[in-house]
Coordinates of C-alpha atoms in Angstrom, one line a residue:
Chain A
M198 CA -45.7 3.3 -58.2
N199 CA -45.6 0.3 -60.5
R200 CA -44.6 2.6 -63.4
F201 CA -41.7 3.7 -61.2
F202 CA -39.9 0.4 -61.7
D203 CA -41.3 -0.3 -65.1
L204 CA -38.2 0.5 -67.1
P205 CA -38.3 1.0 -70.9
S206 CA -36.9 -2.0 -72.8
D207 CA -34.2 0.0 -74.7
L208 CA -32.3 0.0 -71.4
Q209 CA -31.9 -3.8 -71.7
H210 CA -31.6 -4.1 -67.9
S211 CA -33.9 -4.4 -64.9
W212 CA -33.7 -1.9 -62.1
F213 CA -31.4 -4.3 -60.2
G214 CA -29.4 -4.9 -63.4
L215 CA -28.8 -1.1 -63.6
I216 CA -27.7 -0.9 -60.0
G217 CA -25.2 -3.7 -60.5
L218 CA -23.9 -2.0 -63.7
H219 CA -23.8 1.3 -61.9
L220 CA -21.8 0.0 -59.0
R221 CA -19.4 -1.8 -61.3
E222 CA -18.8 1.3 -63.4
A223 CA -18.4 3.5 -60.3
L224 CA -16.3 1.2 -58.0
L225 CA -13.9 -0.4 -60.4
P226 CA -12.4 3.0 -61.3
V227 CA -12.0 3.8 -57.6
L228 CA -10.3 0.5 -57.0
A229 CA -8.0 1.1 -60.0
G230 CA -7.4 4.7 -58.8
L231 CA -6.4 3.3 -55.4
L232 CA -4.0 0.8 -56.9
A233 CA -2.4 3.6 -58.9
A234 CA -2.4 6.1 -56.1
L235 CA -0.6 3.9 -53.6
P236 CA 2.7 3.8 -55.5
I237 CA 2.3 7.4 -56.7
A238 CA 1.8 8.5 -53.1
Q239 CA 4.8 6.5 -51.9
L240 CA 7.0 8.1 -54.5
C241 CA 5.7 11.5 -53.3
V242 CA 6.5 10.7 -49.7
R243 CA 10.0 9.4 -50.6
F244 CA 10.8 12.3 -53.0
R245 CA 9.3 15.4 -51.4
W246 CA 9.9 17.5 -54.5
L247 CA 7.7 15.3 -56.5
Y248 CA 4.5 16.0 -54.5
P249 CA 3.7 19.5 -55.7
P250 CA 3.9 18.7 -59.4
V251 CA 2.0 15.5 -58.9
L252 CA -0.7 17.3 -57.0
G253 CA -0.8 20.0 -59.8
L254 CA -1.1 17.3 -62.5
T255 CA -4.0 15.4 -60.8
T256 CA -5.8 18.7 -60.3
V257 CA -5.4 19.6 -64.0
L258 CA -6.7 16.1 -65.0
Y259 CA -9.6 16.6 -62.7
A260 CA -10.4 19.9 -64.4
I261 CA -10.8 18.2 -67.8
P262 CA -14.5 17.8 -68.5
S263 CA -15.5 14.2 -68.8
L264 CA -17.0 14.9 -72.2
A265 CA -13.6 16.0 -73.5
F266 CA -12.1 12.8 -72.0
F267 CA -14.8 10.7 -73.8
V268 CA -14.1 12.4 -77.1
V269 CA -10.4 11.5 -76.9
L270 CA -11.0 8.0 -75.6
I271 CA -13.7 6.9 -78.0
D272 CA -11.1 6.6 -80.7
Y273 CA -9.3 4.0 -78.7
T274 CA -11.9 2.3 -76.5
G275 CA -15.1 3.0 -78.4
Q276 CA -18.6 3.4 -76.8
T277 CA -17.8 1.0 -73.9
E278 CA -17.9 1.0 -70.2
L279 CA -14.1 1.4 -70.2
T280 CA -14.5 4.8 -71.8
V281 CA -16.6 5.9 -68.8
M282 CA -14.4 4.2 -66.2
I283 CA -11.0 5.6 -67.3
P284 CA -11.8 9.2 -66.6
L285 CA -13.4 8.2 -63.3
A286 CA -10.3 6.4 -62.3
V287 CA -8.2 9.4 -63.2
Y288 CA -10.5 11.8 -61.3
S289 CA -10.2 9.7 -58.2
L290 CA -6.5 10.4 -58.0
V291 CA -7.1 14.0 -57.1
V292 CA -8.5 12.8 -53.8
L293 CA -6.7 9.6 -53.2
V294 CA -3.1 10.7 -53.7
P295 CA -3.2 13.5 -51.1
A296 CA -5.2 11.3 -48.7
I297 CA -2.5 8.6 -48.8
V298 CA 0.4 11.0 -48.7
D299 CA -1.1 12.8 -45.7
G300 CA -1.9 9.4 -44.0
V301 CA 1.6 8.1 -44.5
R302 CA 3.1 11.4 -43.4
S303 CA 0.9 11.3 -40.2
V304 CA 3.0 8.4 -38.8
P305 CA 4.9 10.0 -35.9
Q306 CA 8.6 10.4 -36.4
E307 CA 9.3 8.5 -33.2
T308 CA 7.3 5.5 -34.5
L309 CA 9.2 5.4 -37.7
A310 CA 12.5 5.8 -35.9
A311 CA 11.6 3.0 -33.5
A312 CA 10.6 0.8 -36.4
T313 CA 13.9 1.4 -38.2
A314 CA 15.8 0.9 -34.9
M315 CA 14.2 -2.5 -34.4
G316 CA 15.4 -3.7 -37.7
L317 CA 12.4 -3.3 -40.0
G318 CA 13.6 -2.7 -43.5
P319 CA 11.9 -0.2 -45.8
V320 CA 9.4 -2.7 -47.2
R321 CA 8.3 -4.0 -43.8
R322 CA 8.2 -0.4 -42.5
Y323 CA 5.8 0.5 -45.3
L324 CA 3.6 -2.5 -45.1
Q325 CA 3.5 -3.1 -41.4
V326 CA 3.7 0.4 -40.0
Q327 CA 3.0 3.3 -42.4
L328 CA 0.2 1.7 -44.4
P329 CA -1.8 0.4 -41.5
I330 CA -1.5 3.8 -39.7
A331 CA -2.6 5.6 -42.9
V332 CA -5.8 3.5 -43.2
P333 CA -8.1 6.1 -41.6
A334 CA -6.8 8.8 -44.0
I335 CA -7.0 6.4 -47.0
I336 CA -10.6 5.4 -46.2
A337 CA -11.5 9.1 -45.7
G338 CA -10.2 9.7 -49.3
L339 CA -12.0 6.6 -50.6
R340 CA -15.3 7.8 -49.2
V341 CA -15.1 11.1 -51.2
A342 CA -13.8 9.3 -54.3
T343 CA -16.5 6.6 -54.1
V344 CA -19.4 9.0 -53.6
S345 CA -18.3 11.3 -56.4
S346 CA -17.6 8.3 -58.7
I347 CA -21.2 7.0 -58.1
S348 CA -22.7 10.3 -59.1
L349 CA -20.4 10.8 -62.1
V350 CA -21.1 7.5 -63.8
S351 CA -24.4 8.9 -65.0
V352 CA -22.5 11.1 -67.6
G353 CA -21.8 7.8 -69.4
M354 CA -25.3 8.1 -70.8
L355 CA -23.9 10.5 -73.4
I356 CA -21.8 7.8 -75.0
G357 CA -24.1 5.1 -76.2
N358 CA -26.1 4.7 -73.0
Q359 CA -23.1 3.7 -70.8
G360 CA -24.4 5.7 -67.8
A361 CA -26.2 2.8 -66.0
L362 CA -28.8 4.6 -63.7
G363 CA -28.0 7.8 -65.7
N364 CA -29.6 6.3 -68.7
L365 CA -32.9 6.6 -66.9
L366 CA -32.5 10.4 -67.2
N367 CA -32.4 10.2 -71.0
D368 CA -35.4 7.9 -71.1
A369 CA -37.3 10.1 -68.8
N370 CA -36.8 12.9 -71.4
I371 CA -37.6 10.8 -74.5
Y372 CA -40.6 9.0 -73.1
H373 CA -41.9 12.0 -71.0
R374 CA -41.8 9.9 -67.9
P375 CA -40.4 12.2 -65.1
E376 CA -40.7 9.3 -62.5
L377 CA -37.8 7.6 -64.2
A378 CA -35.7 10.7 -63.5
V379 CA -36.8 10.6 -59.9
N380 CA -35.9 6.9 -59.8
S381 CA -32.5 7.6 -61.2
V382 CA -31.6 10.4 -58.7
L383 CA -33.0 8.6 -55.7
T384 CA -31.3 5.3 -56.5
T385 CA -28.0 7.0 -57.1
A386 CA -28.2 8.9 -53.9
V387 CA -29.1 5.8 -51.9
L388 CA -26.3 3.9 -53.5
A389 CA -23.8 6.7 -52.6
I390 CA -25.0 6.7 -49.0
L391 CA -24.8 3.0 -48.6
A392 CA -21.4 2.8 -50.1
D393 CA -20.2 5.6 -47.8
G394 CA -21.7 3.7 -44.8
A395 CA -19.9 0.5 -45.9
L396 CA -16.6 2.4 -45.9
V397 CA -17.2 3.8 -42.5
L398 CA -17.9 0.3 -41.2
L399 CA -14.8 -1.0 -42.9
R400 CA -12.8 1.7 -41.2
L401 CA -14.2 0.7 -37.8
L402 CA -13.3 -2.9 -38.5
L403 CA -9.8 -2.2 -39.6
T404 CA -8.9 0.3 -36.9
P405 CA -9.8 -1.0 -33.5
W406 CA -6.7 0.9 -32.3
M407 CA -8.2 4.3 -32.9
P408 CA -9.5 6.4 -30.0
R409 CA -13.2 6.1 -30.4
R410 CA -14.0 9.2 -28.4
T411 CA -11.9 12.3 -28.5
G412 CA -10.5 13.9 -25.4
R413 CA -8.5 12.7 -22.4
P414 CA -11.3 11.8 -20.0
A415 CA -12.5 9.1 -22.4
R416 CA -9.0 7.7 -22.5
V417 CA -8.7 7.5 -18.8
A418 CA -12.1 5.9 -18.6
E419 CA -11.1 3.3 -21.2
A420 CA -7.9 2.6 -19.3
A421 CA -9.7 2.2 -16.0
R422 CA -12.1 -0.4 -17.4
P423 CA -10.9 -3.9 -16.8
D424 CA -12.6 -5.7 -19.7
T425 CA -11.8 -5.2 -23.3
A426 CA -14.2 -3.4 -25.6
T427 CA -17.3 -5.3 -26.6
P428 CA -19.0 -5.2 -30.0
A429 CA -21.8 -3.1 -28.4
D430 CA -19.1 -0.5 -27.6
A431 CA -18.1 -0.4 -31.3
A432 CA -21.7 0.0 -32.4
V433 CA -22.4 3.2 -30.4
P434 CA -19.6 5.3 -32.1
A435 CA -20.6 3.8 -35.4
L436 CA -24.0 5.4 -35.0
E437 CA -22.4 8.6 -33.8
D438 CA -20.2 8.6 -36.9
A439 CA -23.2 8.0 -39.1
A440 CA -25.0 10.9 -37.4
R441 CA -22.2 13.3 -38.2
Chain B
M139 CA 32.4 -3.2 -25.0
I140 CA 31.4 -0.5 -27.4
R141 CA 34.3 1.6 -28.6
I142 CA 33.6 4.8 -30.4
D143 CA 36.9 5.5 -32.2
S144 CA 37.5 9.1 -33.3
V145 CA 34.1 9.4 -35.0
T146 CA 33.1 12.5 -37.0
K147 CA 29.7 13.1 -38.5
R148 CA 29.6 15.9 -41.1
Y149 CA 26.5 16.6 -43.1
P150 CA 26.5 17.6 -46.8
D151 CA 25.8 21.2 -45.9
G152 CA 28.9 21.3 -43.8
T153 CA 27.4 21.1 -40.3
V154 CA 29.5 19.0 -38.0
A155 CA 27.2 17.1 -35.6
V156 CA 29.9 15.0 -34.0
D157 CA 33.6 16.0 -34.0
R158 CA 36.4 13.4 -33.5
L159 CA 34.6 11.7 -30.6
S160 CA 36.2 8.8 -28.8
L161 CA 34.6 6.9 -26.0
E162 CA 34.9 3.5 -24.4
I163 CA 31.5 2.3 -23.2
P164 CA 32.0 -0.4 -20.6
D165 CA 29.9 -3.6 -20.5
R166 CA 27.0 -4.1 -18.1
S167 CA 26.7 -0.5 -17.0
I168 CA 24.9 2.7 -17.9
T169 CA 26.8 5.2 -19.9
V170 CA 25.0 8.5 -20.2
L171 CA 25.6 11.0 -23.1
V172 CA 24.5 14.4 -21.8
G173 CA 24.7 17.9 -23.3
P174 CA 22.7 20.9 -24.6
S175 CA 20.7 20.5 -27.8
G176 CA 22.9 20.4 -30.8
C177 CA 25.7 18.6 -29.1
G178 CA 25.4 15.5 -31.2
K179 CA 24.4 13.1 -28.4
T180 CA 21.4 11.6 -30.3
T181 CA 23.6 11.4 -33.5
T182 CA 26.2 9.5 -31.6
L183 CA 23.7 7.1 -30.3
R184 CA 22.2 6.5 -33.7
M185 CA 25.7 5.8 -35.1
I186 CA 25.9 2.8 -32.8
N187 CA 23.0 1.1 -34.5
R188 CA 23.8 2.7 -37.9
M189 CA 20.7 4.8 -38.2
V190 CA 23.3 7.4 -38.9
E191 CA 26.6 6.5 -40.6
P192 CA 29.7 8.2 -39.5
T193 CA 31.7 10.3 -42.0
E194 CA 35.0 9.3 -40.4
G195 CA 36.1 6.9 -37.7
A196 CA 34.6 3.7 -36.6
I197 CA 32.4 2.2 -33.9
L198 CA 33.5 -1.2 -32.6
L199 CA 31.2 -3.7 -30.9
D200 CA 33.3 -6.2 -29.0
G201 CA 36.2 -5.4 -31.3
A202 CA 34.3 -5.7 -34.6
D203 CA 33.2 -2.8 -36.7
V204 CA 29.5 -2.4 -36.6
R205 CA 29.5 -2.1 -40.4
Q206 CA 30.6 -5.7 -40.7
Q207 CA 27.2 -7.2 -40.1
P208 CA 23.9 -6.7 -42.0
V209 CA 22.3 -3.5 -40.7
N210 CA 19.0 -5.1 -39.7
T211 CA 20.8 -8.0 -37.9
L212 CA 22.8 -5.4 -35.9
R213 CA 19.7 -3.4 -35.0
R214 CA 17.7 -6.4 -33.8
S215 CA 20.6 -7.2 -31.5
M216 CA 20.3 -3.8 -29.8
G217 CA 17.2 -2.6 -27.9
Y218 CA 16.1 0.9 -28.7
V219 CA 13.9 3.2 -26.6
I220 CA 12.9 6.5 -27.9
Q221 CA 11.2 9.7 -26.5
N222 CA 7.4 9.4 -26.4
A223 CA 7.9 5.6 -26.7
G224 CA 7.2 5.5 -30.4
L225 CA 4.8 2.6 -30.0
F226 CA 3.0 1.1 -33.0
Q227 CA -0.4 2.7 -32.4
H228 CA -2.1 0.1 -34.5
R229 CA -0.9 -2.9 -32.5
T230 CA -1.8 -4.1 -29.1
I231 CA 0.6 -3.7 -26.2
L232 CA 1.5 -7.4 -26.4
D233 CA 2.2 -7.3 -30.1
N234 CA 4.2 -4.1 -29.7
I235 CA 6.5 -5.9 -27.3
A236 CA 6.7 -9.0 -29.4
T237 CA 7.9 -7.0 -32.5
V238 CA 11.6 -8.0 -32.5
P239 CA 11.1 -11.6 -31.5
R240 CA 8.6 -11.9 -34.4
L241 CA 11.2 -10.3 -36.7
L242 CA 13.7 -12.9 -35.5
G243 CA 11.4 -15.6 -36.5
W244 CA 10.0 -16.7 -33.2
D245 CA 6.5 -18.3 -33.5
K246 CA 3.6 -16.1 -32.4
R247 CA 2.9 -18.1 -29.2
R248 CA 6.5 -18.0 -28.0
A249 CA 6.8 -14.3 -28.8
R250 CA 3.7 -13.4 -26.9
A251 CA 4.6 -15.5 -23.9
R252 CA 7.9 -13.6 -23.9
A253 CA 6.1 -10.3 -24.2
A254 CA 3.8 -11.2 -21.3
E255 CA 6.9 -12.0 -19.2
L256 CA 8.4 -8.6 -20.0
M257 CA 5.2 -6.7 -19.1
E258 CA 5.6 -8.1 -15.7
R259 CA 9.3 -7.3 -15.5
V260 CA 8.7 -3.6 -16.3
G261 CA 5.8 -3.4 -13.9
L262 CA 2.8 -3.4 -16.3
D263 CA -0.5 -5.0 -15.3
S264 CA -1.2 -8.0 -17.5
A265 CA -4.7 -6.6 -18.0
L266 CA -3.1 -4.1 -20.4
A267 CA -1.9 -6.8 -22.8
K268 CA -4.8 -6.5 -25.2
R269 CA -5.1 -2.7 -25.0
Y270 CA -3.9 -0.3 -27.7
P271 CA -1.3 2.4 -27.0
Y272 CA -3.8 5.3 -26.9
Q273 CA -5.4 3.7 -23.9
L274 CA -2.3 4.0 -21.8
S275 CA -0.8 6.9 -19.9
G276 CA 2.5 8.4 -21.0
G277 CA 4.4 6.6 -18.2
Q278 CA 2.8 3.3 -19.1
Q279 CA 3.6 3.8 -22.8
Q280 CA 7.2 4.4 -21.9
R281 CA 7.3 1.2 -19.9
V282 CA 6.0 -0.6 -22.9
G283 CA 8.8 1.0 -24.9
V284 CA 11.4 -0.4 -22.5
A285 CA 9.8 -3.9 -22.5
R286 CA 9.7 -3.8 -26.3
A287 CA 13.4 -3.0 -26.4
L288 CA 14.2 -5.8 -24.0
A289 CA 12.1 -8.4 -25.8
A290 CA 14.7 -10.3 -27.6
D291 CA 17.1 -10.0 -24.7
P292 CA 19.7 -7.9 -26.5
P293 CA 23.0 -7.3 -24.8
V294 CA 22.9 -3.6 -25.7
L295 CA 20.2 -1.1 -25.0
L296 CA 20.2 2.3 -26.6
M297 CA 17.9 4.9 -24.9
D298 CA 17.3 8.2 -26.6
E299 CA 15.8 10.7 -24.1
P300 CA 13.3 8.0 -23.1
F301 CA 11.9 9.8 -20.0
S302 CA 12.0 13.4 -21.0
A303 CA 8.4 13.7 -22.2
V304 CA 6.8 12.5 -18.9
D305 CA 6.0 14.5 -15.8
P306 CA 8.7 14.7 -13.0
V307 CA 7.0 12.2 -10.7
V308 CA 6.5 9.6 -13.3
R309 CA 10.0 10.2 -14.6
K310 CA 11.5 9.5 -11.2
G311 CA 9.5 6.3 -11.0
L312 CA 10.7 5.2 -14.4
Q313 CA 14.3 6.1 -13.5
D314 CA 14.1 4.0 -10.3
E315 CA 12.6 1.2 -12.4
L316 CA 15.4 1.3 -14.9
L317 CA 18.0 1.1 -12.2
R318 CA 16.1 -1.9 -10.7
I319 CA 15.9 -3.7 -14.1
Q320 CA 19.5 -2.9 -14.8
G321 CA 20.4 -4.5 -11.4
E322 CA 18.6 -7.6 -12.5
L323 CA 19.7 -7.8 -16.1
G324 CA 23.1 -6.1 -16.4
K325 CA 22.7 -4.7 -19.9
T326 CA 25.2 -2.4 -21.6
I327 CA 23.1 0.7 -21.7
V328 CA 23.9 3.9 -23.6
F329 CA 21.5 6.6 -22.4
V330 CA 21.0 10.0 -24.0
T331 CA 19.6 12.9 -22.0
H332 CA 19.8 16.7 -21.8
D333 CA 19.0 16.5 -18.0
I334 CA 22.2 16.5 -16.0
D335 CA 20.3 15.4 -12.9
E336 CA 19.1 12.3 -14.8
A337 CA 22.7 11.7 -16.0
I338 CA 24.1 11.9 -12.5
K339 CA 21.4 9.6 -11.1
L340 CA 21.6 6.9 -13.7
G341 CA 25.1 7.0 -15.1
T342 CA 28.0 4.8 -14.1
M343 CA 29.9 6.9 -16.5
V344 CA 28.8 10.3 -17.9
A345 CA 30.0 11.8 -21.1
V346 CA 29.3 15.6 -21.3
L347 CA 29.2 16.8 -24.9
R348 CA 29.4 20.4 -25.9
T349 CA 27.7 22.1 -28.9
G350 CA 29.4 21.1 -32.1
G351 CA 29.7 17.5 -31.0
R352 CA 32.9 17.6 -29.0
L353 CA 33.6 15.7 -25.8
A354 CA 33.9 18.0 -22.8
Q355 CA 34.4 15.4 -20.1
Y356 CA 34.0 11.7 -19.6
A357 CA 33.9 10.6 -15.9
P358 CA 31.9 8.9 -13.2
P359 CA 29.2 11.3 -11.9
A360 CA 30.9 11.9 -8.5
E361 CA 34.1 13.0 -10.3
L362 CA 32.1 15.2 -12.6
L363 CA 30.7 17.0 -9.6
S364 CA 33.9 17.3 -7.7
A365 CA 36.2 18.1 -10.5
P366 CA 34.5 19.5 -13.6
A367 CA 37.0 19.7 -16.4
D368 CA 36.3 23.3 -17.5
P369 CA 33.9 26.2 -17.1
F370 CA 31.5 24.7 -19.7
V371 CA 31.0 21.5 -17.7
E372 CA 30.9 23.5 -14.4
D373 CA 28.2 25.7 -15.9
F374 CA 26.3 22.8 -17.3
L375 CA 26.3 21.1 -13.9
G376 CA 24.5 24.1 -12.4
A377 CA 24.9 26.2 -9.3
D378 CA 24.2 23.6 -6.7
R379 CA 26.7 20.9 -7.8
G380 CA 28.3 21.1 -4.3
I381 CA 25.0 20.1 -2.7
R382 CA 24.3 17.4 -5.4
R383 CA 27.7 16.0 -4.9
L384 CA 26.7 15.1 -1.3
S385 CA 24.5 12.4 -2.9
F386 CA 27.7 10.4 -3.3
F387 CA 28.7 10.6 0.4
T388 CA 27.1 8.1 2.9
S389 CA 25.4 9.3 6.0
A390 CA 26.8 6.2 7.9
G391 CA 29.5 8.1 9.6
L392 CA 27.2 10.8 11.1
E393 CA 27.4 10.9 14.9
L394 CA 23.8 10.9 16.2
T395 CA 22.7 11.7 19.6
S396 CA 19.5 10.3 21.2
E397 CA 19.7 12.4 24.4
P398 CA 17.1 15.0 23.3
V399 CA 14.6 12.3 22.3
V400 CA 11.6 11.5 24.5
D401 CA 8.4 9.6 23.8
V402 CA 4.8 10.9 24.2
D403 CA 4.4 9.0 27.5
A404 CA 7.6 10.3 29.0
T405 CA 7.6 11.1 32.8
A406 CA 8.6 14.4 34.2
E407 CA 12.0 13.0 35.2
Q408 CA 12.7 11.7 31.7
I409 CA 11.8 15.1 30.2
A410 CA 14.0 16.8 32.7
A411 CA 16.9 14.4 32.0
A412 CA 16.5 15.0 28.2
A413 CA 16.4 18.8 28.8
A414 CA 19.6 18.5 30.8
A415 CA 21.4 17.6 27.5
G416 CA 21.3 21.3 26.8
T417 CA 19.7 21.2 23.3
P418 CA 17.2 24.0 22.6
Y419 CA 14.5 21.4 21.4
L420 CA 13.4 17.9 22.3
L421 CA 12.1 15.4 19.7
V422 CA 8.9 13.7 20.7
T423 CA 8.2 10.2 19.3
D424 CA 5.1 8.1 19.4
R425 CA 5.0 4.8 21.4
D426 CA 6.5 2.9 18.5
G427 CA 9.5 5.3 18.3
R428 CA 8.4 7.1 15.2
P429 CA 9.0 10.9 15.1
L430 CA 6.1 13.1 16.0
G431 CA 7.7 16.6 16.3
W432 CA 9.9 19.0 18.1
S433 CA 9.1 21.0 21.2
E434 CA 11.0 23.3 23.6
P435 CA 11.6 21.5 26.9
G436 CA 9.6 24.0 28.9
E437 CA 6.5 23.4 26.7
L438 CA 6.4 19.7 27.5
T439 CA 4.2 18.5 30.4
A440 CA 4.5 14.9 31.4
G441 CA 1.4 12.9 30.4
A442 CA -0.2 15.8 28.5
V443 CA 1.7 16.1 25.2
D444 CA -0.4 17.5 22.5
P445 CA 1.0 16.2 19.1
D446 CA -0.8 19.0 17.3
R447 CA 1.3 21.6 19.0
L448 CA 4.7 20.1 18.1
L449 CA 6.9 21.5 15.3
S450 CA 7.2 19.3 12.3
P451 CA 10.1 16.8 12.4
G452 CA 10.9 17.7 8.8
R453 CA 11.9 14.8 6.5
P454 CA 13.8 12.1 8.4
F455 CA 16.7 10.4 6.7
E456 CA 17.7 6.7 7.0
Q457 CA 21.2 6.5 8.3
G458 CA 23.5 4.3 6.1
R459 CA 21.0 4.1 3.2
D460 CA 20.5 7.8 2.5
S461 CA 23.3 10.1 1.6
L462 CA 24.7 13.2 3.4
R463 CA 22.6 15.2 1.0
A464 CA 19.4 13.7 2.5
A465 CA 20.8 14.4 6.0
L466 CA 21.6 18.0 5.2
D467 CA 18.2 18.4 3.6
G468 CA 16.6 17.1 6.7
A469 CA 18.5 19.5 8.9
V470 CA 17.8 22.5 6.6
L471 CA 14.1 21.7 6.4
S472 CA 13.7 21.1 10.1
P473 CA 12.4 24.2 11.9
T474 CA 14.9 23.5 14.7
G475 CA 17.9 23.0 12.4
W476 CA 18.2 19.4 13.6
A477 CA 17.8 16.4 11.3
V478 CA 16.0 13.3 12.4
A479 CA 17.6 9.9 11.6
V480 CA 15.5 6.8 11.5
D481 CA 16.3 3.1 11.0
G482 CA 14.8 0.9 8.3
T483 CA 11.5 0.5 10.2
G484 CA 11.0 4.2 10.6
K485 CA 12.0 4.3 14.3
V486 CA 14.1 7.3 15.4
S487 CA 17.7 6.3 15.9
G488 CA 18.9 9.7 16.9
V489 CA 19.1 13.4 15.9
V490 CA 21.9 15.4 14.4
S491 CA 22.5 19.2 14.2
Q492 CA 23.3 21.2 11.1
A493 CA 26.7 21.9 12.6
A494 CA 27.4 18.2 13.0
V495 CA 26.2 17.5 9.4
G496 CA 28.5 20.3 8.2
E497 CA 31.4 18.7 10.1
A498 CA 30.7 15.3 8.4
I499 CA 30.7 17.0 5.0
R500 CA 34.1 18.6 5.7
A501 CA 35.4 15.2 6.8
A502 CA 34.0 13.5 3.7
H503 CA 35.6 16.0 1.4
A504 CA 39.0 15.7 3.1
E505 CA 38.8 11.9 2.8
D506 CA 37.8 12.2 -0.9
R507 CA 40.8 14.4 -1.6
T508 CA 43.1 11.8 0.1
D509 CA 41.5 9.1 -2.0
A510 CA 42.0 11.1 -5.2
K511 CA 45.7 11.6 -4.4
V512 CA 46.2 7.9 -3.7
A513 CA 44.3 7.0 -6.9
G514 CA 46.3 9.6 -8.9

């Protein structure tokens, strides 16, 4: 067991150091992807004809193998973290753009018409109505993008050991220490699960307005109860969600 | 006053939604735009707050073209209620209602206080303030929609089929509530519906539009029912417009008789005296004078009246408050053909036969024609 966390010195990082590195290399691209996807999605909502070609383009980009991406990028960004993160950010668009477009489009026509009729201009409509209502869909997209990004970072091992926890796989091979490979896979999986759980929690915090249980009877029961929902109430569906 | 001046809306593909429509919408009253789908009623409504811009013509608000002021300023000065309420599902009921006051720059506390006041006005329990829309029934959501539209106390209220997505019982409640609120606030309301009954119930003036966005008739509801302008309007009003028109005639003039009315404790002499009136049935009341039911005189034994064996009294009408329609309905529903009239406390004030109601209807129609001639 002590060999499990005894990492070869060529990694230049402790186990925790690798985790921090891994999270940075995985999450920054998702964040960048989100920042890029928001305006792209808004353009797709505004100009409907734009959506199919954008969707096609993100899919084609996603189909490019990361190795091919690295080969192109290395000329510009060298053997750095950035070379790993750029493809990951591009890949995240294939999930995030449709998630945001669907989320924004899910705002009922009546709600939008009411917002317009009350004198909310386009910017207020977007920030105060469309975006908040799209939050569940956006977070659903972020969950997929985040988990896939966390698993994909490992490929960075191929360009000068920029794969964070993925580098353990290489070392396992060179030093004939299979426990390092097990460490890499388990740690990556646990990180993915924790990140996913954090996003579910974030969604629950951001959307107290969502029906927690589906179906009408629940709604009636909610309406009949005089007190407002307590934190304990929120915890139960969180567990239910996690169980799914 | 809102003046719609020869307004046309033509879309780029050539469809004409509204065709040279002119209407004068009086202040402090409910004007209903009614018509089949595709008649341009919603388009017309949305041109008033510039959610749709007319191709030709102009809309004047108190004499000034609505295009003269900034669009969002104009919209914030007009309440808007939409089908299915269109609430912001991510905001609490209180914050939904406070939307326009907040946009107008009120501070949060004042906007929320105003919202709480409006919840009360539209009949919403204050316990719902912190709820989210999904926790409310359709009828409650629609009340929130009305409260939200009224929040900044706009002089004009635009209502786009606000009650058409709720069930009939809730709809009736919401309509009555709107009339009550209108009685208190006196807004200039433009109300769009495809339901002619709703139009007749709510409208001070009713504009019937036909497919293609042309005005078929613009008149008060009673006139619409008595003198439809053409076969389209007549057809749209439906087969029983004669009956519905009776809603506009008061039952005050009906001659009631209380001779065939006895109470449960009536003596043999009283029953005999009532029977002597010659009517085929006698109405039995309880000790407080409320109707119990009808019975043939021969079936009644003094001191031994069994309420369970009486024929249903039907639905009583309140003389003076209810219309001739209610009186006729009472007479038609009653197994004996006689309607029961009650006073405000539910006590029987007399009974009236179908024949007598019919006589009153003929008299009312005759009077109406004379009035029309005088007015003309």
